[in-house]
Amino acid sequence: MRILVIAALLLGSAAAAKDPPSGSPPGIAPAVGMTDRPADARALDASRKPAEVLKFLGLKRGDRVLDVMTGSGYYAEIIGNAIGSYGTVLAEEPTVFADDKSRAVFAALVKRVPNVTRLEVMPADLDPPANNFDFTLMHLVYHDTYWTSEKYKFPAMEPGAMLKRLYAATKPGGIVGVIDHAAVPGGDTREVVDKLHRIDPAVVKADFARAGFKFEAESDLLHIAGDDHSKSVFDTAVKGQTDRFVMRFRKPA
């Protein structure tokens, strides 16, 4: 599996500029504002606040980026434009979610933003080379490291093992940004995730600390006080308007 990851990284590097960066990339706010982004993606900007979130998390021009469980590539596209042609984005998508429709959507994305490369691999099998990424984003997906589904053929994972590999793959001083649906404190994490697709912020902090990451900062950019934390994130009463935490972790330099 590491061979596939290395091949994807090489492909992404080939799409990036060969010379050192000069001038300025579009930047985060202009990247969000690009009119060739799909309409359904742009419709999510008001609730997701991507420009503010990425600025808080510390995305930089020229970064080598990992987008874990990229989905439609919402953030992969924004980041690919924001970091400029010298940067690269490896957009990981779980094999069980990859189909012809999603591949077609992503092929169109890559035509718009050629420094983005999609890799179809299960998160538990993602094992990049050491010290490779400046910035990793886990947008509404960290809770899935505790999720299991026979229906979607998503096997149980060991979050600690996944984070250990991510720690090794992160450059010293590199950042991991985590955005997720907040759960009430306490309870069995796997049970809460299976039922609500939410996670206790304290669990995330503890998991990353055990892996060696340093918790650096948290933002209330996406905090919604009126969210009913007892409801599933897919409940129509809260869908798209859940209380979300935004955390920045760093690998010590």
PDB file of C-alpha atoms in Angstrom:
ATOM      1  CA  MET A   1       0.000   0.000   0.000  1.00  0.00           C
ATOM      2  CA  ARG A   2       2.871   2.389   0.660  1.00  0.00           C
ATOM      3  CA  ILE A   3       3.894   1.978  -2.997  1.00  0.00           C
ATOM      4  CA  LEU A   4       0.507   3.412  -4.049  1.00  0.00           C
ATOM      5  CA  VAL A   5       0.910   6.337  -1.672  1.00  0.00           C
ATOM      6  CA  ILE A   6       4.407   7.116  -2.944  1.00  0.00           C
ATOM      7  CA  ALA A   7       3.202   6.918  -6.543  1.00  0.00           C
ATOM      8  CA  ALA A   8       0.389   9.362  -5.773  1.00  0.00           C
ATOM      9  CA  LEU A   9       2.806  11.722  -4.051  1.00  0.00           C
ATOM     10  CA  LEU A  10       5.143  11.617  -7.033  1.00  0.00           C
ATOM     11  CA  LEU A  11       2.250  12.310  -9.386  1.00  0.00           C
ATOM     12  CA  GLY A  12       1.235  15.293  -7.317  1.00  0.00           C
ATOM     13  CA  SER A  13       4.789  16.587  -7.223  1.00  0.00           C
ATOM     14  CA  ALA A  14       5.018  16.303 -10.999  1.00  0.00           C
ATOM     15  CA  ALA A  15       1.925  18.498 -11.325  1.00  0.00           C
ATOM     16  CA  ALA A  16       3.435  21.154  -9.088  1.00  0.00           C
ATOM     17  CA  ALA A  17       5.893  23.788 -10.245  1.00  0.00           C
ATOM     18  CA  LYS A  18       9.478  22.630 -10.616  1.00  0.00           C
ATOM     19  CA  ASP A  19      11.035  25.946  -9.583  1.00  0.00           C
ATOM     20  CA  PRO A  20      10.997  27.563  -6.141  1.00  0.00           C
ATOM     21  CA  PRO A  21       7.854  29.591  -5.485  1.00  0.00           C
ATOM     22  CA  SER A  22       7.826  33.194  -6.616  1.00  0.00           C
ATOM     23  CA  GLY A  23       5.096  35.776  -6.478  1.00  0.00           C
ATOM     24  CA  SER A  24       1.898  34.968  -4.662  1.00  0.00           C
ATOM     25  CA  PRO A  25      -0.670  32.206  -5.103  1.00  0.00           C
ATOM     26  CA  PRO A  26      -4.311  33.231  -5.257  1.00  0.00           C
ATOM     27  CA  GLY A  27      -4.495  33.106  -1.462  1.00  0.00           C
ATOM     28  CA  ILE A  28      -7.176  31.624   0.743  1.00  0.00           C
ATOM     29  CA  ALA A  29      -9.976  34.168   0.350  1.00  0.00           C
ATOM     30  CA  PRO A  30      -9.628  34.463  -3.450  1.00  0.00           C
ATOM     31  CA  ALA A  31      -9.460  30.657  -3.703  1.00  0.00           C
ATOM     32  CA  VAL A  32     -12.779  30.422  -1.885  1.00  0.00           C
ATOM     33  CA  GLY A  33     -14.217  33.064  -4.198  1.00  0.00           C
ATOM     34  CA  MET A  34     -13.255  31.384  -7.459  1.00  0.00           C
ATOM     35  CA  THR A  35     -16.351  31.244  -9.637  1.00  0.00           C
ATOM     36  CA  ASP A  36     -15.450  27.952 -11.334  1.00  0.00           C
ATOM     37  CA  ARG A  37     -15.995  26.062  -8.085  1.00  0.00           C
ATOM     38  CA  PRO A  38     -19.158  23.928  -8.247  1.00  0.00           C
ATOM     39  CA  ALA A  39     -22.319  25.730  -7.160  1.00  0.00           C
ATOM     40  CA  ASP A  40     -23.138  23.076  -4.558  1.00  0.00           C
ATOM     41  CA  ALA A  41     -19.705  23.574  -2.987  1.00  0.00           C
ATOM     42  CA  ARG A  42     -20.011  27.365  -2.915  1.00  0.00           C
ATOM     43  CA  ALA A  43     -23.415  27.009  -1.277  1.00  0.00           C
ATOM     44  CA  LEU A  44     -21.684  25.449   1.753  1.00  0.00           C
ATOM     45  CA  ASP A  45     -19.278  28.335   2.305  1.00  0.00           C
ATOM     46  CA  ALA A  46     -21.561  30.375   4.544  1.00  0.00           C
ATOM     47  CA  SER A  47     -21.849  27.596   7.123  1.00  0.00           C
ATOM     48  CA  ARG A  48     -18.309  26.226   6.775  1.00  0.00           C
ATOM     49  CA  LYS A  49     -16.383  29.545   6.679  1.00  0.00           C
ATOM     50  CA  PRO A  50     -13.416  27.978   4.839  1.00  0.00           C
ATOM     51  CA  ALA A  51     -11.372  31.175   4.496  1.00  0.00           C
ATOM     52  CA  GLU A  52     -11.530  31.931   8.208  1.00  0.00           C
ATOM     53  CA  VAL A  53     -10.935  28.296   9.173  1.00  0.00           C
ATOM     54  CA  LEU A  54      -7.878  27.803   6.950  1.00  0.00           C
ATOM     55  CA  LYS A  55      -6.379  31.096   8.095  1.00  0.00           C
ATOM     56  CA  PHE A  56      -6.805  30.034  11.720  1.00  0.00           C
ATOM     57  CA  LEU A  57      -5.327  26.586  11.054  1.00  0.00           C
ATOM     58  CA  GLY A  58      -2.226  28.096   9.457  1.00  0.00           C
ATOM     59  CA  LEU A  59      -2.243  26.954   5.827  1.00  0.00           C
ATOM     60  CA  LYS A  60       0.745  28.419   3.938  1.00  0.00           C
ATOM     61  CA  ARG A  61       1.727  28.878   0.310  1.00  0.00           C
ATOM     62  CA  GLY A  62       3.741  25.955  -1.013  1.00  0.00           C
ATOM     63  CA  ASP A  63       2.501  23.501   1.635  1.00  0.00           C
ATOM     64  CA  ARG A  64       2.392  19.771   0.976  1.00  0.00           C
ATOM     65  CA  VAL A  65      -1.102  18.881   2.150  1.00  0.00           C
ATOM     66  CA  LEU A  66      -3.016  15.722   3.038  1.00  0.00           C
ATOM     67  CA  ASP A  67      -6.818  15.918   2.922  1.00  0.00           C
ATOM     68  CA  VAL A  68      -8.110  12.878   4.815  1.00  0.00           C
ATOM     69  CA  MET A  69     -11.374  11.378   3.519  1.00  0.00           C
ATOM     70  CA  THR A  70     -11.771  14.162   0.987  1.00  0.00           C
ATOM     71  CA  GLY A  71     -15.308  13.298  -0.143  1.00  0.00           C
ATOM     72  CA  SER A  72     -16.336  15.652  -2.938  1.00  0.00           C
ATOM     73  CA  GLY A  73     -13.031  17.502  -2.628  1.00  0.00           C
ATOM     74  CA  TYR A  74     -14.619  20.629  -1.161  1.00  0.00           C
ATOM     75  CA  TYR A  75     -11.504  21.543   0.809  1.00  0.00           C
ATOM     76  CA  ALA A  76      -9.020  19.929  -1.591  1.00  0.00           C
ATOM     77  CA  GLU A  77     -10.028  22.377  -4.329  1.00  0.00           C
ATOM     78  CA  ILE A  78      -9.859  25.446  -2.108  1.00  0.00           C
ATOM     79  CA  ILE A  79      -6.517  24.422  -0.622  1.00  0.00           C
ATOM     80  CA  GLY A  80      -5.021  23.480  -3.997  1.00  0.00           C
ATOM     81  CA  ASN A  81      -5.715  26.973  -5.307  1.00  0.00           C
ATOM     82  CA  ALA A  82      -4.732  28.717  -2.080  1.00  0.00           C
ATOM     83  CA  ILE A  83      -1.285  27.126  -1.730  1.00  0.00           C
ATOM     84  CA  GLY A  84      -0.279  27.930  -5.298  1.00  0.00           C
ATOM     85  CA  SER A  85       1.256  25.743  -7.966  1.00  0.00           C
ATOM     86  CA  TYR A  86       4.336  24.917  -5.902  1.00  0.00           C
ATOM     87  CA  GLY A  87       2.202  23.206  -3.253  1.00  0.00           C
ATOM     88  CA  THR A  88       0.460  19.838  -3.559  1.00  0.00           C
ATOM     89  CA  VAL A  89      -2.661  18.218  -2.155  1.00  0.00           C
ATOM     90  CA  LEU A  90      -3.040  14.466  -1.680  1.00  0.00           C
ATOM     91  CA  ALA A  91      -6.781  13.879  -1.390  1.00  0.00           C
ATOM     92  CA  GLU A  92      -7.433  10.500   0.229  1.00  0.00           C
ATOM     93  CA  GLU A  93     -10.794   8.847  -0.382  1.00  0.00           C
ATOM     94  CA  PRO A  94     -11.823   5.550   1.249  1.00  0.00           C
ATOM     95  CA  THR A  95     -11.971   2.771  -1.319  1.00  0.00           C
ATOM     96  CA  VAL A  96     -15.478   1.758  -0.257  1.00  0.00           C
ATOM     97  CA  PHE A  97     -16.824   5.209  -1.175  1.00  0.00           C
ATOM     98  CA  ALA A  98     -15.090   5.443  -4.546  1.00  0.00           C
ATOM     99  CA  ASP A  99     -17.288   4.870  -7.588  1.00  0.00           C
ATOM    100  CA  ASP A 100     -17.505   6.059 -11.187  1.00  0.00           C
ATOM    101  CA  LYS A 101     -19.596   9.092 -10.259  1.00  0.00           C
ATOM    102  CA  SER A 102     -17.180  10.316  -7.599  1.00  0.00           C
ATOM    103  CA  ARG A 103     -14.222   9.664  -9.891  1.00  0.00           C
ATOM    104  CA  ALA A 104     -15.807  11.783 -12.624  1.00  0.00           C
ATOM    105  CA  VAL A 105     -16.440  14.613 -10.170  1.00  0.00           C
ATOM    106  CA  PHE A 106     -12.853  14.491  -8.999  1.00  0.00           C
ATOM    107  CA  ALA A 107     -11.446  14.263 -12.528  1.00  0.00           C
ATOM    108  CA  ALA A 108     -13.164  17.566 -13.290  1.00  0.00           C
ATOM    109  CA  LEU A 109     -11.735  19.033 -10.077  1.00  0.00           C
ATOM    110  CA  VAL A 110      -8.194  18.000 -11.006  1.00  0.00           C
ATOM    111  CA  LYS A 111      -8.574  19.682 -14.397  1.00  0.00           C
ATOM    112  CA  ARG A 112      -9.375  22.908 -12.563  1.00  0.00           C
ATOM    113  CA  VAL A 113      -6.684  22.427  -9.916  1.00  0.00           C
ATOM    114  CA  PRO A 114      -3.878  20.189 -11.259  1.00  0.00           C
ATOM    115  CA  ASN A 115      -1.822  20.178  -8.050  1.00  0.00           C
ATOM    116  CA  VAL A 116      -4.498  17.961  -6.436  1.00  0.00           C
ATOM    117  CA  THR A 117      -4.133  14.171  -6.642  1.00  0.00           C
ATOM    118  CA  ARG A 118      -6.770  11.711  -5.439  1.00  0.00           C
ATOM    119  CA  LEU A 119      -5.728   8.470  -3.755  1.00  0.00           C
ATOM    120  CA  GLU A 120      -8.279   5.712  -3.169  1.00  0.00           C
ATOM    121  CA  VAL A 121      -7.241   3.896  -0.009  1.00  0.00           C
ATOM    122  CA  MET A 122      -8.856   3.079   3.315  1.00  0.00           C
ATOM    123  CA  PRO A 123      -7.708   5.420   6.105  1.00  0.00           C
ATOM    124  CA  ALA A 124      -6.459   2.450   8.132  1.00  0.00           C
ATOM    125  CA  ASP A 125      -4.156   1.546   5.236  1.00  0.00           C
ATOM    126  CA  LEU A 126      -2.831   5.044   4.575  1.00  0.00           C
ATOM    127  CA  ASP A 127       0.888   4.897   5.334  1.00  0.00           C
ATOM    128  CA  PRO A 128       2.756   7.830   3.740  1.00  0.00           C
ATOM    129  CA  PRO A 129       6.535   8.292   3.868  1.00  0.00           C
ATOM    130  CA  ALA A 130       7.993   9.949   6.948  1.00  0.00           C
ATOM    131  CA  ASN A 131       8.137  13.734   7.315  1.00  0.00           C
ATOM    132  CA  ASN A 132       6.130  14.355   4.162  1.00  0.00           C
ATOM    133  CA  PHE A 133       3.258  16.725   4.973  1.00  0.00           C
ATOM    134  CA  ASP A 134       3.289  20.337   6.150  1.00  0.00           C
ATOM    135  CA  PHE A 135      -0.459  20.415   6.702  1.00  0.00           C
ATOM    136  CA  THR A 136      -3.163  17.783   7.146  1.00  0.00           C
ATOM    137  CA  LEU A 137      -6.879  18.448   7.251  1.00  0.00           C
ATOM    138  CA  MET A 138      -9.511  16.206   8.792  1.00  0.00           C
ATOM    139  CA  HIS A 139     -12.798  17.924   8.028  1.00  0.00           C
ATOM    140  CA  LEU A 140     -15.835  16.293   9.675  1.00  0.00           C
ATOM    141  CA  VAL A 141     -14.135  12.893   9.486  1.00  0.00           C
ATOM    142  CA  TYR A 142     -12.069  12.263  12.618  1.00  0.00           C
ATOM    143  CA  HIS A 143     -15.117  10.724  14.286  1.00  0.00           C
ATOM    144  CA  ASP A 144     -15.123   8.144  11.483  1.00  0.00           C
ATOM    145  CA  THR A 145     -11.971   6.593  12.930  1.00  0.00           C
ATOM    146  CA  TYR A 146     -14.368   5.249  15.598  1.00  0.00           C
ATOM    147  CA  TRP A 147     -17.118   4.351  13.128  1.00  0.00           C
ATOM    148  CA  THR A 148     -18.000   0.896  11.807  1.00  0.00           C
ATOM    149  CA  SER A 149     -20.647   0.088   9.213  1.00  0.00           C
ATOM    150  CA  GLU A 150     -21.610  -3.221   7.657  1.00  0.00           C
ATOM    151  CA  LYS A 151     -23.989  -1.398   5.320  1.00  0.00           C
ATOM    152  CA  TYR A 152     -21.211   0.756   3.866  1.00  0.00           C
ATOM    153  CA  LYS A 153     -18.526  -1.907   4.314  1.00  0.00           C
ATOM    154  CA  PHE A 154     -16.508   0.417   6.522  1.00  0.00           C
ATOM    155  CA  PRO A 155     -14.422  -1.728   8.895  1.00  0.00           C
ATOM    156  CA  ALA A 156     -13.431  -0.892  12.439  1.00  0.00           C
ATOM    157  CA  MET A 157     -10.261   1.158  12.786  1.00  0.00           C
ATOM    158  CA  GLU A 158      -7.805   1.769  15.576  1.00  0.00           C
ATOM    159  CA  PRO A 159      -7.549   5.571  15.894  1.00  0.00           C
ATOM    160  CA  GLY A 160      -4.269   5.400  17.781  1.00  0.00           C
ATOM    161  CA  ALA A 161      -2.557   3.391  15.053  1.00  0.00           C
ATOM    162  CA  MET A 162      -3.807   5.762  12.360  1.00  0.00           C
ATOM    163  CA  LEU A 163      -2.576   8.799  14.289  1.00  0.00           C
ATOM    164  CA  LYS A 164       0.795   7.165  14.873  1.00  0.00           C
ATOM    165  CA  ARG A 165       1.262   6.859  11.101  1.00  0.00           C
ATOM    166  CA  LEU A 166       0.028  10.406  10.584  1.00  0.00           C
ATOM    167  CA  TYR A 167       2.487  11.685  13.174  1.00  0.00           C
ATOM    168  CA  ALA A 168       5.347   9.969  11.353  1.00  0.00           C
ATOM    169  CA  ALA A 169       4.186  11.391   8.011  1.00  0.00           C
ATOM    170  CA  THR A 170       3.969  14.956   9.348  1.00  0.00           C
ATOM    171  CA  LYS A 171       7.025  17.169   9.010  1.00  0.00           C
ATOM    172  CA  PRO A 172       8.487  18.529  12.253  1.00  0.00           C
ATOM    173  CA  GLY A 173       6.529  21.692  12.939  1.00  0.00           C
ATOM    174  CA  GLY A 174       3.723  20.488  10.675  1.00  0.00           C
ATOM    175  CA  ILE A 175       0.058  21.116  11.405  1.00  0.00           C
ATOM    176  CA  VAL A 176      -3.011  18.897  11.626  1.00  0.00           C
ATOM    177  CA  GLY A 177      -6.349  20.677  11.560  1.00  0.00           C
ATOM    178  CA  VAL A 178      -9.427  18.904  12.897  1.00  0.00           C
ATOM    179  CA  ILE A 179     -12.990  20.116  12.392  1.00  0.00           C
ATOM    180  CA  ASP A 180     -15.794  17.910  13.673  1.00  0.00           C
ATOM    181  CA  HIS A 181     -19.319  17.737  15.033  1.00  0.00           C
ATOM    182  CA  ALA A 182     -19.306  18.228  18.808  1.00  0.00           C
ATOM    183  CA  ALA A 183     -20.851  15.644  21.131  1.00  0.00           C
ATOM    184  CA  VAL A 184     -21.715  16.072  24.781  1.00  0.00           C
ATOM    185  CA  PRO A 185     -18.878  14.986  27.086  1.00  0.00           C
ATOM    186  CA  GLY A 186     -18.744  11.387  28.239  1.00  0.00           C
ATOM    187  CA  GLY A 187     -20.311   8.236  26.906  1.00  0.00           C
ATOM    188  CA  ASP A 188     -18.778   5.412  24.912  1.00  0.00           C
ATOM    189  CA  THR A 189     -17.102   7.048  21.930  1.00  0.00           C
ATOM    190  CA  ARG A 190     -17.883   4.312  19.413  1.00  0.00           C
ATOM    191  CA  GLU A 191     -21.515   4.162  20.490  1.00  0.00           C
ATOM    192  CA  VAL A 192     -21.892   7.941  20.260  1.00  0.00           C
ATOM    193  CA  VAL A 193     -20.266   8.003  16.831  1.00  0.00           C
ATOM    194  CA  ASP A 194     -22.361   5.126  15.501  1.00  0.00           C
ATOM    195  CA  LYS A 195     -25.575   6.783  16.684  1.00  0.00           C
ATOM    196  CA  LEU A 196     -24.900  10.494  16.148  1.00  0.00           C
ATOM    197  CA  HIS A 197     -21.700  10.878  14.061  1.00  0.00           C
ATOM    198  CA  ARG A 198     -20.436  13.287  16.712  1.00  0.00           C
ATOM    199  CA  ILE A 199     -17.408  13.130  18.975  1.00  0.00           C
ATOM    200  CA  ASP A 200     -16.450  14.569  22.355  1.00  0.00           C
ATOM    201  CA  PRO A 201     -13.750  17.237  21.780  1.00  0.00           C
ATOM    202  CA  ALA A 202     -11.869  15.943  24.829  1.00  0.00           C
ATOM    203  CA  VAL A 203     -11.495  12.537  23.147  1.00  0.00           C
ATOM    204  CA  VAL A 204      -9.861  14.164  20.126  1.00  0.00           C
ATOM    205  CA  LYS A 205      -7.410  16.112  22.268  1.00  0.00           C
ATOM    206  CA  ALA A 206      -6.486  13.007  24.258  1.00  0.00           C
ATOM    207  CA  ASP A 207      -6.000  10.889  21.125  1.00  0.00           C
ATOM    208  CA  PHE A 208      -3.693  13.427  19.495  1.00  0.00           C
ATOM    209  CA  ALA A 209      -1.717  13.915  22.705  1.00  0.00           C
ATOM    210  CA  ARG A 210      -1.086  10.178  22.952  1.00  0.00           C
ATOM    211  CA  ALA A 211       0.188  10.209  19.368  1.00  0.00           C
ATOM    212  CA  GLY A 212       2.709  12.938  20.219  1.00  0.00           C
ATOM    213  CA  PHE A 213       0.979  15.990  18.754  1.00  0.00           C
ATOM    214  CA  LYS A 214       0.783  19.208  20.734  1.00  0.00           C
ATOM    215  CA  PHE A 215      -2.594  20.887  21.030  1.00  0.00           C
ATOM    216  CA  GLU A 216      -1.983  24.470  19.955  1.00  0.00           C
ATOM    217  CA  ALA A 217      -5.281  26.304  19.663  1.00  0.00           C
ATOM    218  CA  GLU A 218      -9.038  25.992  19.295  1.00  0.00           C
ATOM    219  CA  SER A 219     -11.491  28.317  17.571  1.00  0.00           C
ATOM    220  CA  ASP A 220     -15.204  28.899  18.064  1.00  0.00           C
ATOM    221  CA  LEU A 221     -15.655  29.967  14.430  1.00  0.00           C
ATOM    222  CA  LEU A 222     -18.165  27.162  13.850  1.00  0.00           C
ATOM    223  CA  HIS A 223     -19.700  27.038  17.321  1.00  0.00           C
ATOM    224  CA  ILE A 224     -23.503  26.982  17.319  1.00  0.00           C
ATOM    225  CA  ALA A 225     -24.880  27.324  20.830  1.00  0.00           C
ATOM    226  CA  GLY A 226     -28.405  26.291  19.871  1.00  0.00           C
ATOM    227  CA  ASP A 227     -27.420  22.920  18.396  1.00  0.00           C
ATOM    228  CA  ASP A 228     -29.144  19.906  19.944  1.00  0.00           C
ATOM    229  CA  HIS A 229     -26.173  17.637  20.636  1.00  0.00           C
ATOM    230  CA  SER A 230     -28.477  14.664  21.175  1.00  0.00           C
ATOM    231  CA  LYS A 231     -29.463  14.594  17.504  1.00  0.00           C
ATOM    232  CA  SER A 232     -27.645  12.845  14.670  1.00  0.00           C
ATOM    233  CA  VAL A 233     -25.831  15.211  12.333  1.00  0.00           C
ATOM    234  CA  PHE A 234     -28.061  13.815   9.569  1.00  0.00           C
ATOM    235  CA  ASP A 235     -31.268  14.804  11.382  1.00  0.00           C
ATOM    236  CA  THR A 236     -32.985  17.444   9.249  1.00  0.00           C
ATOM    237  CA  ALA A 237     -33.425  19.630  12.330  1.00  0.00           C
ATOM    238  CA  VAL A 238     -29.656  20.204  12.584  1.00  0.00           C
ATOM    239  CA  LYS A 239     -28.122  18.997   9.302  1.00  0.00           C
ATOM    240  CA  GLY A 240     -25.602  21.516   8.027  1.00  0.00           C
ATOM    241  CA  GLN A 241     -25.938  23.617  11.185  1.00  0.00           C
ATOM    242  CA  THR A 242     -24.265  21.509  13.863  1.00  0.00           C
ATOM    243  CA  ASP A 243     -21.992  22.824  16.585  1.00  0.00           C
ATOM    244  CA  ARG A 244     -18.463  22.165  15.316  1.00  0.00           C
ATOM    245  CA  PHE A 245     -15.081  22.519  16.968  1.00  0.00           C
ATOM    246  CA  VAL A 246     -11.957  23.629  15.117  1.00  0.00           C
ATOM    247  CA  MET A 247      -8.617  22.487  16.556  1.00  0.00           C
ATOM    248  CA  ARG A 248      -5.015  23.012  15.508  1.00  0.00           C
ATOM    249  CA  PHE A 249      -2.410  20.420  16.470  1.00  0.00           C
ATOM    250  CA  ARG A 250       1.303  20.583  15.721  1.00  0.00           C
ATOM    251  CA  LYS A 251       4.123  18.067  15.564  1.00  0.00           C
ATOM    252  CA  PRO A 252       6.997  19.439  17.657  1.00  0.00           C
ATOM    253  CA  ALA A 253       9.809  20.861  15.542  1.00  0.00           C
TER     254      ALA A 253
END
